[in-house]
PDB file of C-alpha atoms in Angstrom:
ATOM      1  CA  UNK A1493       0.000   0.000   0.000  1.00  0.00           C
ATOM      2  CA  UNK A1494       0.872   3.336  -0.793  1.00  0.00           C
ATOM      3  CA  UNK A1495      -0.424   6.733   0.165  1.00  0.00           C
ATOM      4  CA  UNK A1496      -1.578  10.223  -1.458  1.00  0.00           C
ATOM      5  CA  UNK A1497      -3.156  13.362  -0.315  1.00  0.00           C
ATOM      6  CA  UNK A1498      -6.036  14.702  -1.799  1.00  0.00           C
ATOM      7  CA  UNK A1499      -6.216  18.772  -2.111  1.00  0.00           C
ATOM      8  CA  UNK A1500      -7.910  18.815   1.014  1.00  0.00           C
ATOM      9  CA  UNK A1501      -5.324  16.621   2.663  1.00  0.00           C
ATOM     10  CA  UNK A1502      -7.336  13.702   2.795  1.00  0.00           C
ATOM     11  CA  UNK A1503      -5.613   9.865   2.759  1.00  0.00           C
ATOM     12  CA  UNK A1504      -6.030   8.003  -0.073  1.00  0.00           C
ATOM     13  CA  UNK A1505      -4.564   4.653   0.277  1.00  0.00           C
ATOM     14  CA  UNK A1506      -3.618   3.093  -3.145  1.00  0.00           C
ATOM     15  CA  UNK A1507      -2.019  -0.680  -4.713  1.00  0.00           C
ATOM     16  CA  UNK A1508       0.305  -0.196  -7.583  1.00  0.00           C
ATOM     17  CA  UNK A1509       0.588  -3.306  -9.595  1.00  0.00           C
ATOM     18  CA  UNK A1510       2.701  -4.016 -12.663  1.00  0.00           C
ATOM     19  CA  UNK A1511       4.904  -2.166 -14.768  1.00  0.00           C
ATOM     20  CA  UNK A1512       3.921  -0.136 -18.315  1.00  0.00           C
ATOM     21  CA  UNK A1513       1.817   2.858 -19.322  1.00  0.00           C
ATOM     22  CA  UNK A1514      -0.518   3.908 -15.709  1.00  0.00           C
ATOM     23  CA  UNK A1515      -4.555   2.843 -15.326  1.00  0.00           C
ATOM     24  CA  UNK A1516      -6.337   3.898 -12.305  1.00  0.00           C
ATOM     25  CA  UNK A1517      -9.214   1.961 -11.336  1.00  0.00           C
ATOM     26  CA  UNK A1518     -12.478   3.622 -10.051  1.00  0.00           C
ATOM     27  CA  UNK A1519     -14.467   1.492  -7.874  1.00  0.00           C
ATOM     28  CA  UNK A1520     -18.414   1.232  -7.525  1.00  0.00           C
ATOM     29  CA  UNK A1521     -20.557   0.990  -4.765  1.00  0.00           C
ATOM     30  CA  UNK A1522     -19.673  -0.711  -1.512  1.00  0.00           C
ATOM     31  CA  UNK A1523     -16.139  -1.811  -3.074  1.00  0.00           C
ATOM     32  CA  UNK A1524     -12.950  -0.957  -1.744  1.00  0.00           C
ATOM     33  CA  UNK A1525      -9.508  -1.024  -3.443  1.00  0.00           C
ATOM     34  CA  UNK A1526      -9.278  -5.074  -2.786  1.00  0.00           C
ATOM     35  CA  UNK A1527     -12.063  -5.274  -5.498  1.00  0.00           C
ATOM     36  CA  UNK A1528     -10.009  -4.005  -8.203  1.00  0.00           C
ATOM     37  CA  UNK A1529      -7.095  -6.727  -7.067  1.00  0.00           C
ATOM     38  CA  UNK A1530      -8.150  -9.436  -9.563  1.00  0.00           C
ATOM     39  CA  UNK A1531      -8.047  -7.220 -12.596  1.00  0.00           C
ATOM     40  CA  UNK A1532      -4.771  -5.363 -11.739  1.00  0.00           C
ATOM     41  CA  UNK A1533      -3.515  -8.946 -11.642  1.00  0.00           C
ATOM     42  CA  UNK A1534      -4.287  -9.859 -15.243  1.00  0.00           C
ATOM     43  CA  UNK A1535      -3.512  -6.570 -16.795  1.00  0.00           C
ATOM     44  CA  UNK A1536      -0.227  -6.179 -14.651  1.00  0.00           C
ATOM     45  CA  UNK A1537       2.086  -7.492 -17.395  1.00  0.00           C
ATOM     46  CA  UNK A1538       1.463  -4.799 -19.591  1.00  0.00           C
ATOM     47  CA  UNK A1539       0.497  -1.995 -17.250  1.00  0.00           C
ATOM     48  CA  UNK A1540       1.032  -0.200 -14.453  1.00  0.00           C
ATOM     49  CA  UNK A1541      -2.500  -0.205 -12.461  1.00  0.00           C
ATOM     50  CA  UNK A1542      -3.465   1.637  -9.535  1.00  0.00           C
ATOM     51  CA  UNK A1543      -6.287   0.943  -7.372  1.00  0.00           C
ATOM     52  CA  UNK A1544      -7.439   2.747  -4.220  1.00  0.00           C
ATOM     53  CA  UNK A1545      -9.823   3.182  -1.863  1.00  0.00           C
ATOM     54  CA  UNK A1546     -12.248   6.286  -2.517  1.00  0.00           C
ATOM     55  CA  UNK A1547     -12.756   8.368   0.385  1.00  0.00           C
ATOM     56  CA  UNK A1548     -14.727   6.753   3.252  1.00  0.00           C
ATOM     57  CA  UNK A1549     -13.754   3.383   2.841  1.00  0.00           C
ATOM     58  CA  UNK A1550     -10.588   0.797   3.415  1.00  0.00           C
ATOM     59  CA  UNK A1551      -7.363   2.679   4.239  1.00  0.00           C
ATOM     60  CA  UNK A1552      -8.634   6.138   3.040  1.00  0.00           C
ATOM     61  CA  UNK A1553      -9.630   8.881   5.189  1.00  0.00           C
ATOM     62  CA  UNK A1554     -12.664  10.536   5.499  1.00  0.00           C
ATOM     63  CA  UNK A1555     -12.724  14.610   5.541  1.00  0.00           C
ATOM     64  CA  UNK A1556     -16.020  16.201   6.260  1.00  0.00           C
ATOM     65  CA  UNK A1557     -18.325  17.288   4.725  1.00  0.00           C
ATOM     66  CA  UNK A1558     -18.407  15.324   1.720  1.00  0.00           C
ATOM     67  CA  UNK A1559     -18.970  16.462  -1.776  1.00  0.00           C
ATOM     68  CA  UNK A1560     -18.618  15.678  -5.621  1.00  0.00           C
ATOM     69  CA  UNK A1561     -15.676  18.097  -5.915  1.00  0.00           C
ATOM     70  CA  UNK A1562     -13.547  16.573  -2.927  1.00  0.00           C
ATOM     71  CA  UNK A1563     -14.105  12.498  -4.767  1.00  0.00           C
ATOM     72  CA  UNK A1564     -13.006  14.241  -7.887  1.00  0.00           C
ATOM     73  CA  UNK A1565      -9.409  15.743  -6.225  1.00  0.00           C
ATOM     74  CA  UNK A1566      -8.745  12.194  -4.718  1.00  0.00           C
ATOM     75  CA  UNK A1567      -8.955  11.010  -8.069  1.00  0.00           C
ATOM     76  CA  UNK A1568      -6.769  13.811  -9.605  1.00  0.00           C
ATOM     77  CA  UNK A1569      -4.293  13.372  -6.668  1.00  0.00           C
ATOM     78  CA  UNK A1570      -4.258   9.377  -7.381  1.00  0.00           C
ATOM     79  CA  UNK A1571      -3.869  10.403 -11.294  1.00  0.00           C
ATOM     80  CA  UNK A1572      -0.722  12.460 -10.601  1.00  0.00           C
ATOM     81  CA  UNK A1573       0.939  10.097  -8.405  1.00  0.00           C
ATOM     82  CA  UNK A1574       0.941   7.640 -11.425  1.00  0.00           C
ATOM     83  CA  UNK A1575       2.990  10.024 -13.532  1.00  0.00           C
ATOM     84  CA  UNK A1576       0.517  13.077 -13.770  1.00  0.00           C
ATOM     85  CA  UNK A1577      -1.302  11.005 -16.941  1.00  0.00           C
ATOM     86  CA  UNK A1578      -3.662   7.716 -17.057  1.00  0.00           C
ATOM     87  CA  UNK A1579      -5.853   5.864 -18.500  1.00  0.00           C
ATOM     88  CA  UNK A1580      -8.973   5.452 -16.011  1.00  0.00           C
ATOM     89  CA  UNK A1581     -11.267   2.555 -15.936  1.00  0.00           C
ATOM     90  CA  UNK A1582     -14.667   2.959 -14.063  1.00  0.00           C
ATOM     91  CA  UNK A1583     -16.968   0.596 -12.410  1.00  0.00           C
ATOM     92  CA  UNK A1584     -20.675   1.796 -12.440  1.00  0.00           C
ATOM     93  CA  UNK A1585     -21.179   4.633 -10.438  1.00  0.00           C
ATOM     94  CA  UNK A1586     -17.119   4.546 -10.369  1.00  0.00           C
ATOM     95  CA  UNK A1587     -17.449   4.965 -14.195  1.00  0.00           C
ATOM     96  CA  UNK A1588     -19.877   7.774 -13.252  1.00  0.00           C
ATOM     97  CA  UNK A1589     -16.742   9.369 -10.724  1.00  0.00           C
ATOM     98  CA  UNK A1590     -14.491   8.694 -13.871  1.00  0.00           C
ATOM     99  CA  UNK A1591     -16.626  10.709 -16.447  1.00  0.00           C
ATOM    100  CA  UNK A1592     -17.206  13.711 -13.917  1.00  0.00           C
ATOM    101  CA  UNK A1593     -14.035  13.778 -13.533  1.00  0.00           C
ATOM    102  CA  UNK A1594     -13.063  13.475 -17.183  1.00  0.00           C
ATOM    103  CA  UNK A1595     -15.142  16.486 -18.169  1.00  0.00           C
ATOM    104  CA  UNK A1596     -13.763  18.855 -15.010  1.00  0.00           C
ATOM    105  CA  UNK A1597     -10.499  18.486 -17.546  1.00  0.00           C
ATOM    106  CA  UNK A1598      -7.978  16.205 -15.324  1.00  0.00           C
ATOM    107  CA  UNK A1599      -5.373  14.384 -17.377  1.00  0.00           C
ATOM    108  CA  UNK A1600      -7.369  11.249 -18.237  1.00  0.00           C
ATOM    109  CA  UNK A1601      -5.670   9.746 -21.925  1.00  0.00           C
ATOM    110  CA  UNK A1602      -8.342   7.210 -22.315  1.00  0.00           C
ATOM    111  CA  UNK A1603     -11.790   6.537 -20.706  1.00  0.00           C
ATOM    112  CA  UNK A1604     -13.405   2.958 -19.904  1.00  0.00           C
ATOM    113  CA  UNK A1605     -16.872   2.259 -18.188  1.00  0.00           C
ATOM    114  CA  UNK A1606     -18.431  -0.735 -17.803  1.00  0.00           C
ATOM    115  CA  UNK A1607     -22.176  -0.034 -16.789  1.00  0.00           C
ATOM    116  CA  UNK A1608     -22.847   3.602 -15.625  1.00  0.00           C
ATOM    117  CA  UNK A1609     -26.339   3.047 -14.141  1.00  0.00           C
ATOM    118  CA  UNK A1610     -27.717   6.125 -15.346  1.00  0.00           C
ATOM    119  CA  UNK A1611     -31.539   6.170 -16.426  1.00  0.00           C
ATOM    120  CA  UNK A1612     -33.576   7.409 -18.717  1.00  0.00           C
ATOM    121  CA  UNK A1613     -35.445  10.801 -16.748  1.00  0.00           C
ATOM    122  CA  UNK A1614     -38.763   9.373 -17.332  1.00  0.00           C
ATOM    123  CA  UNK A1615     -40.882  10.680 -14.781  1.00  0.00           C
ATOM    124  CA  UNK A1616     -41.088   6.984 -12.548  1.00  0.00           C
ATOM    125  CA  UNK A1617     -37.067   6.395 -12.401  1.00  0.00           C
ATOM    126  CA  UNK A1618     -36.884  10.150 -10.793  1.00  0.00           C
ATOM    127  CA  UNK A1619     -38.887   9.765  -8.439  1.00  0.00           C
ATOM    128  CA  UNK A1620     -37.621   6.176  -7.184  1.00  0.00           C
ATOM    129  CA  UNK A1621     -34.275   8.002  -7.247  1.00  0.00           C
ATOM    130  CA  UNK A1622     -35.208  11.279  -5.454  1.00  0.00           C
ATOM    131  CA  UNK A1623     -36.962   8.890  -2.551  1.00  0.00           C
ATOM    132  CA  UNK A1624     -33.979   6.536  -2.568  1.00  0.00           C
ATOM    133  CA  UNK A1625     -32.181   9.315  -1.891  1.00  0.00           C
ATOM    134  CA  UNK A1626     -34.288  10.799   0.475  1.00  0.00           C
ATOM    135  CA  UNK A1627     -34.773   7.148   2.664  1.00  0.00           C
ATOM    136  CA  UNK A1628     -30.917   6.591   2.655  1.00  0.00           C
ATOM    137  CA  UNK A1629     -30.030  10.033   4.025  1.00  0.00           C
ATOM    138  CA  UNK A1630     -32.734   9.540   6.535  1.00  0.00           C
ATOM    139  CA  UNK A1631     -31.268   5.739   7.737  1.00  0.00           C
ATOM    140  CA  UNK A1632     -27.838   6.868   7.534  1.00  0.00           C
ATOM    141  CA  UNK A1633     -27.976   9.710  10.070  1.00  0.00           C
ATOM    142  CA  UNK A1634     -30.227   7.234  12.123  1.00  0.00           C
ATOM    143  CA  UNK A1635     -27.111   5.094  12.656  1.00  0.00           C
ATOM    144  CA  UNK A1636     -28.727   1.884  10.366  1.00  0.00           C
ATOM    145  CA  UNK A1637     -26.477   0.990   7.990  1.00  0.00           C
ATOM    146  CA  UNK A1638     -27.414  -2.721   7.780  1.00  0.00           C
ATOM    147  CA  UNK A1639     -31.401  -1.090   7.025  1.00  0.00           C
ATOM    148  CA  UNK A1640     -29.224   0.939   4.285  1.00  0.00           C
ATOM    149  CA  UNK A1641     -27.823  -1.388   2.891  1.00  0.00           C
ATOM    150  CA  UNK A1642     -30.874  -3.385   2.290  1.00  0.00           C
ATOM    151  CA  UNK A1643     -32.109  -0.447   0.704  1.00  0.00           C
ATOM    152  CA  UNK A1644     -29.524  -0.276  -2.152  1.00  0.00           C
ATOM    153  CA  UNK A1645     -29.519  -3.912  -2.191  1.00  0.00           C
ATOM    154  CA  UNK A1646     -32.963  -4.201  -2.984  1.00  0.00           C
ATOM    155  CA  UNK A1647     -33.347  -1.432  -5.225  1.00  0.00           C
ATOM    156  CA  UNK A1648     -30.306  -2.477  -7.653  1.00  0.00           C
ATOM    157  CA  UNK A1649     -32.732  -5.777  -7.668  1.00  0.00           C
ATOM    158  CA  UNK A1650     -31.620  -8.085  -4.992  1.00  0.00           C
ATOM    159  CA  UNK A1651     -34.643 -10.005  -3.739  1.00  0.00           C
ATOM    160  CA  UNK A1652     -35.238  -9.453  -0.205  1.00  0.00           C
ATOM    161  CA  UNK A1653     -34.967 -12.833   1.017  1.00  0.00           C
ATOM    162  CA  UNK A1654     -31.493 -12.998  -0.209  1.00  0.00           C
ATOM    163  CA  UNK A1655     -30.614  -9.694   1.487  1.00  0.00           C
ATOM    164  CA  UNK A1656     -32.443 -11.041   4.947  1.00  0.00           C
ATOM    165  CA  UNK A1657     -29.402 -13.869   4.419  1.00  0.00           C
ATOM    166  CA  UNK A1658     -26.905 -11.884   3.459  1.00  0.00           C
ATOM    167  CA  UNK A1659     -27.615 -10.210   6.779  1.00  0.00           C
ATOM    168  CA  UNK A1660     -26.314 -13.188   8.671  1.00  0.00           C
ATOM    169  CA  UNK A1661     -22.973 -13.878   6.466  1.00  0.00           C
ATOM    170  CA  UNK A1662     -19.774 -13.132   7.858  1.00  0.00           C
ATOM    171  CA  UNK A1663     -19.376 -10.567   5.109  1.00  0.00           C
ATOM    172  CA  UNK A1664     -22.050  -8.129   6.239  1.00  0.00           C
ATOM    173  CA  UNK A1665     -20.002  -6.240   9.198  1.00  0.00           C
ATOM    174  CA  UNK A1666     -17.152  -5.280   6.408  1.00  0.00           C
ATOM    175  CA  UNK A1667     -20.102  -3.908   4.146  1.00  0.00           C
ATOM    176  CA  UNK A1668     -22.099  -2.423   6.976  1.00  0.00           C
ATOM    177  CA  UNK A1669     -18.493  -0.317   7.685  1.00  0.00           C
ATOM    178  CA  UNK A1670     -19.057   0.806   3.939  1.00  0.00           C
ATOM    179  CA  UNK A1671     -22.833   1.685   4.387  1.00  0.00           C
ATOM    180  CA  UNK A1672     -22.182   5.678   4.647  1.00  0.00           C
ATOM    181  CA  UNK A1673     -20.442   5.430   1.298  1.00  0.00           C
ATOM    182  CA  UNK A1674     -23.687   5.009  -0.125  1.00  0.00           C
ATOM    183  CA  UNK A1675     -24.739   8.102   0.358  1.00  0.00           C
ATOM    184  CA  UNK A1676     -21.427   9.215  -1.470  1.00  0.00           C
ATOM    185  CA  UNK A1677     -22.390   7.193  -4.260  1.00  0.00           C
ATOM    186  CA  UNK A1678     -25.954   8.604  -4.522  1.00  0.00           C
ATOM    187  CA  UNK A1679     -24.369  11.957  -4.572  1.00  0.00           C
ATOM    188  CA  UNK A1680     -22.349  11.390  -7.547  1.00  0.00           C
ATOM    189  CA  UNK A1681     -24.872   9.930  -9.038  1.00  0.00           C
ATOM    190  CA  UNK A1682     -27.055  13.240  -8.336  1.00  0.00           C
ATOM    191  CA  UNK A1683     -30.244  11.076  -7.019  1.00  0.00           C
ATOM    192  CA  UNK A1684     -31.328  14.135  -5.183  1.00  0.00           C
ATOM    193  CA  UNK A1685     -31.992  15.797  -8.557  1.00  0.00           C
ATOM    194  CA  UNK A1686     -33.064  12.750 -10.100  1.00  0.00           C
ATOM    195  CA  UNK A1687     -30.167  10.674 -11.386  1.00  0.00           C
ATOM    196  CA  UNK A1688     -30.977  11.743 -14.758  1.00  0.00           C
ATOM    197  CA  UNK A1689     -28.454  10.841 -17.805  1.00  0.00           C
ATOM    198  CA  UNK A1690     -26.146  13.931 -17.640  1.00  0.00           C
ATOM    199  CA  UNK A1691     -26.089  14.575 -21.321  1.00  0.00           C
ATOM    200  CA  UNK A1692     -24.479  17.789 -21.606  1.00  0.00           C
ATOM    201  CA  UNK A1693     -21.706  16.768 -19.338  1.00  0.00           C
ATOM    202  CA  UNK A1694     -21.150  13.253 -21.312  1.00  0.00           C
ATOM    203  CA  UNK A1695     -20.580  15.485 -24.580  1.00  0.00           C
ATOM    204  CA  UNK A1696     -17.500  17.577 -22.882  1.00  0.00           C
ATOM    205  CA  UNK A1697     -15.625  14.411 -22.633  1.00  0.00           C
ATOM    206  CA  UNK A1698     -13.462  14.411 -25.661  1.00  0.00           C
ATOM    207  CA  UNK A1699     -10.900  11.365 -24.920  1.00  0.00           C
ATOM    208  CA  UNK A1700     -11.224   7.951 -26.479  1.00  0.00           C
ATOM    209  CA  UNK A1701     -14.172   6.260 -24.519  1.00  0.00           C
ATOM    210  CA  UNK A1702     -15.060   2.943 -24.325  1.00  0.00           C
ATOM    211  CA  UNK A1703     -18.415   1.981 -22.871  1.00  0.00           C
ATOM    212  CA  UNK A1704     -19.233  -1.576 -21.530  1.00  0.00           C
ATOM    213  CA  UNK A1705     -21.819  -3.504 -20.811  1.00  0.00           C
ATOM    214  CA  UNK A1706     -22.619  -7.221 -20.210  1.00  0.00           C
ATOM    215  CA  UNK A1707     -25.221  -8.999 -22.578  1.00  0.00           C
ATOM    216  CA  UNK A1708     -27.020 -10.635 -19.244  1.00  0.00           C
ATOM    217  CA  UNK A1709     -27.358  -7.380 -17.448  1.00  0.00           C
ATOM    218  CA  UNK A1710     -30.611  -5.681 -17.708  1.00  0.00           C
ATOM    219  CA  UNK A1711     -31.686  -3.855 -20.423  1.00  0.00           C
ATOM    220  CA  UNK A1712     -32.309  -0.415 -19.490  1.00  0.00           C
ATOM    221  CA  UNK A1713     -28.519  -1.035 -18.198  1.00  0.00           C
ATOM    222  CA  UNK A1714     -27.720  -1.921 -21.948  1.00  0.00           C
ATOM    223  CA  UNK A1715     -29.727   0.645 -23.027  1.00  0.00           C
ATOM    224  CA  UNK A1716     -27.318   3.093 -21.248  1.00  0.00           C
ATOM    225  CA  UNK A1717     -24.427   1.998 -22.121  1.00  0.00           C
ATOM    226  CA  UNK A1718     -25.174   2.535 -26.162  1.00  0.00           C
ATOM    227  CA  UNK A1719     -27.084   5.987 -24.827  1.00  0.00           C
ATOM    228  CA  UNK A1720     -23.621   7.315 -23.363  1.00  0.00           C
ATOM    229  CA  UNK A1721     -21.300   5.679 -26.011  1.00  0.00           C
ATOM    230  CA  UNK A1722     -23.153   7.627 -28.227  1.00  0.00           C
ATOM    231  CA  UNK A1723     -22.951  10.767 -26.468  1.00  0.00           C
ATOM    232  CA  UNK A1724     -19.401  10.811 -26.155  1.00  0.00           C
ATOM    233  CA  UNK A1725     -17.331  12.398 -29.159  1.00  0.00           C
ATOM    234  CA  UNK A1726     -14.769   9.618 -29.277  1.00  0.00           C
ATOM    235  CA  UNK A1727     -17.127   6.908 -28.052  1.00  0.00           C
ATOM    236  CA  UNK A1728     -17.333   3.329 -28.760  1.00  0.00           C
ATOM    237  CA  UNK A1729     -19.505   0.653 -27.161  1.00  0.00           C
ATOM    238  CA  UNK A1730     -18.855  -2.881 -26.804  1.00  0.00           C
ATOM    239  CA  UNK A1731     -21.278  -5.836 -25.013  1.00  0.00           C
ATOM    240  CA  UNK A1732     -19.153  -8.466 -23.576  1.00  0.00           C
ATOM    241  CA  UNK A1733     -21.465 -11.614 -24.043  1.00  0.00           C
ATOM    242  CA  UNK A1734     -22.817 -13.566 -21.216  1.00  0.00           C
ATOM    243  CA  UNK A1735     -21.907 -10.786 -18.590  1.00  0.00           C
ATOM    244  CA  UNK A1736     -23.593  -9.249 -15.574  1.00  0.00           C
ATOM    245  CA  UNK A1737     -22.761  -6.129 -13.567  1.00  0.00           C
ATOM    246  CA  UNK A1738     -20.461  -8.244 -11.573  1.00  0.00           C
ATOM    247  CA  UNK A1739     -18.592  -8.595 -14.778  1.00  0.00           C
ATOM    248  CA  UNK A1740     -15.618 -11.274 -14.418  1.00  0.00           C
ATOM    249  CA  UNK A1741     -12.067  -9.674 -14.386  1.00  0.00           C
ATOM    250  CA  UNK A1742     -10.874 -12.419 -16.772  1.00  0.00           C
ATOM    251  CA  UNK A1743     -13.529 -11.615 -19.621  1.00  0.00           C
ATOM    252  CA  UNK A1744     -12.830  -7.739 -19.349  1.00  0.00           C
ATOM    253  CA  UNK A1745      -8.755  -7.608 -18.256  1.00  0.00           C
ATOM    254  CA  UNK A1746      -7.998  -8.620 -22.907  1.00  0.00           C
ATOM    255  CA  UNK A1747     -10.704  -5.996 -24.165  1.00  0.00           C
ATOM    256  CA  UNK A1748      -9.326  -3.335 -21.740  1.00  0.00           C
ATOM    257  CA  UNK A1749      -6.246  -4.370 -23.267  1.00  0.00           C
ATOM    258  CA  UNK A1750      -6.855  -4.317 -26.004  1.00  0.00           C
ATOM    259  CA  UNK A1751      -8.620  -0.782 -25.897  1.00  0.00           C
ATOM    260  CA  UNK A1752      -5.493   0.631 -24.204  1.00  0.00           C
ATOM    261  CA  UNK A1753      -3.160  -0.721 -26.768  1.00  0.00           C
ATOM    262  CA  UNK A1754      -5.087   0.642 -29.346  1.00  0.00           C
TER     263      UNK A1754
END
């Protein structure tokens, strides 16, 4: 493990792994830097890749308050200590981190996202997203993270009888430590607004892009990942076959690859 200071002087623990031209890996929801081990592994040969934990979880500190702007400086800070250049691969609302941060103009050479769960902005998706938002806030400063983390469980479709025995694993008191992340995660996601596809911002983002999704995910997921693809200026989009959102490292590790190589 290494360490790097955000702007505001927060920790940001980090894993550099292999040798070769830098990738930083942006983790989703509820993931910490170990998640991004497996796929650092297979693409270590060829590149250089540094994972970390975002703000709020693993080794990372915590500075209050929270906001957008702050998750956006760890990544710049993580960026610079891999040369002041990379390549950035995001992992749903991680790829959502990695685009914000792509358009605010930090020194990203090439852009990959596998499943930004964005949504249309019909009327029904804001409003489950405005109420999500509203419920976690309201069960996070109530002190229930496990009742949180039902919540997002449930609505990203986990049936609630396998959350009610998830609740009993020996995994749940390492998630329930990552429960107040959540609410960072609904924030970049902007779920208080509505969590509406951020069009306008997707078009500033001029780097080489390459949007994933897997062909057994859902499809307004799939849906999504052709809507951005096609909003970005230098956008391609690619369905890896057979795939869910827990895509497996050793099915994405050759396209990313192959898409950094190219």
């Amino acid at each position: 493990m290494e360490t790097v200071y955000s702007k505001d002087g927060t920790r940001i623990a980090c894993d550099r792994t292999g040798a070769g031209p830098a990738l930083v890996h942006v983790g989703g929801a509820l993931n910490d830097r170990g998640a991004g081990a497996a796929l650092a592994g297979l693409l270590a040969e060829r590149h250089t890749v540094l994972t970390y934990d975002r703000r709020g979880r693993g080794d990372s500190g915590d500075t209050q308050p929270y906001s957008v702007d702050r998750e956006i400086e760890d990544l710049a800070a993580v960026i610079d200590a891999a040369g002041g250049s990379a390549a950035v691969y995001g992992m749903s609302s991680g790829a959502v981190l990695a685009l914000r941060g792509a358009a605010r103009g930090l020194p990203i050479t090439r852009l990959a996202l596998y499943e930004p769960p964005f949504h249309s902005g019909h009327d029904d998706r804001l409003t489950r997203a405005r109420a999500y938002h509203t419920e976690l806030t309201v069960l996070l400063a109530d002190g229930r993270r496990g009742d949180a983390l039902a919540l997002f469980m449930t609505g990203v479709g986990m049936p609630e009888e396998m959350v009610r025995q998830m609740r009993g694993a020996p995994m749940w008191p390492a998630l329930e430590a990552l429960a107040p992340t959540l609410a960072y995660d609904s924030a970049v996601m902007d779920d208080a607004a509505g969590g509406a596809m951020p069009e306008a911002l997707i078009e500033r983002v001029t780097v080489p892009a390459l949007v994933l999704d897997g062909g057994a995910s859902p499809a307004w997921m799939r849906d999504t990942a052709r809507r951005v693809a096609a909003l970005l200026p230098a956008g391609t989009h690619r369905t890896l076959e057979g795939q869910t959102h827990d895509v497996a490292p050793e099915v994405l590790a050759p396209v990313l690859a192959g898409f950094l190589a190219a």
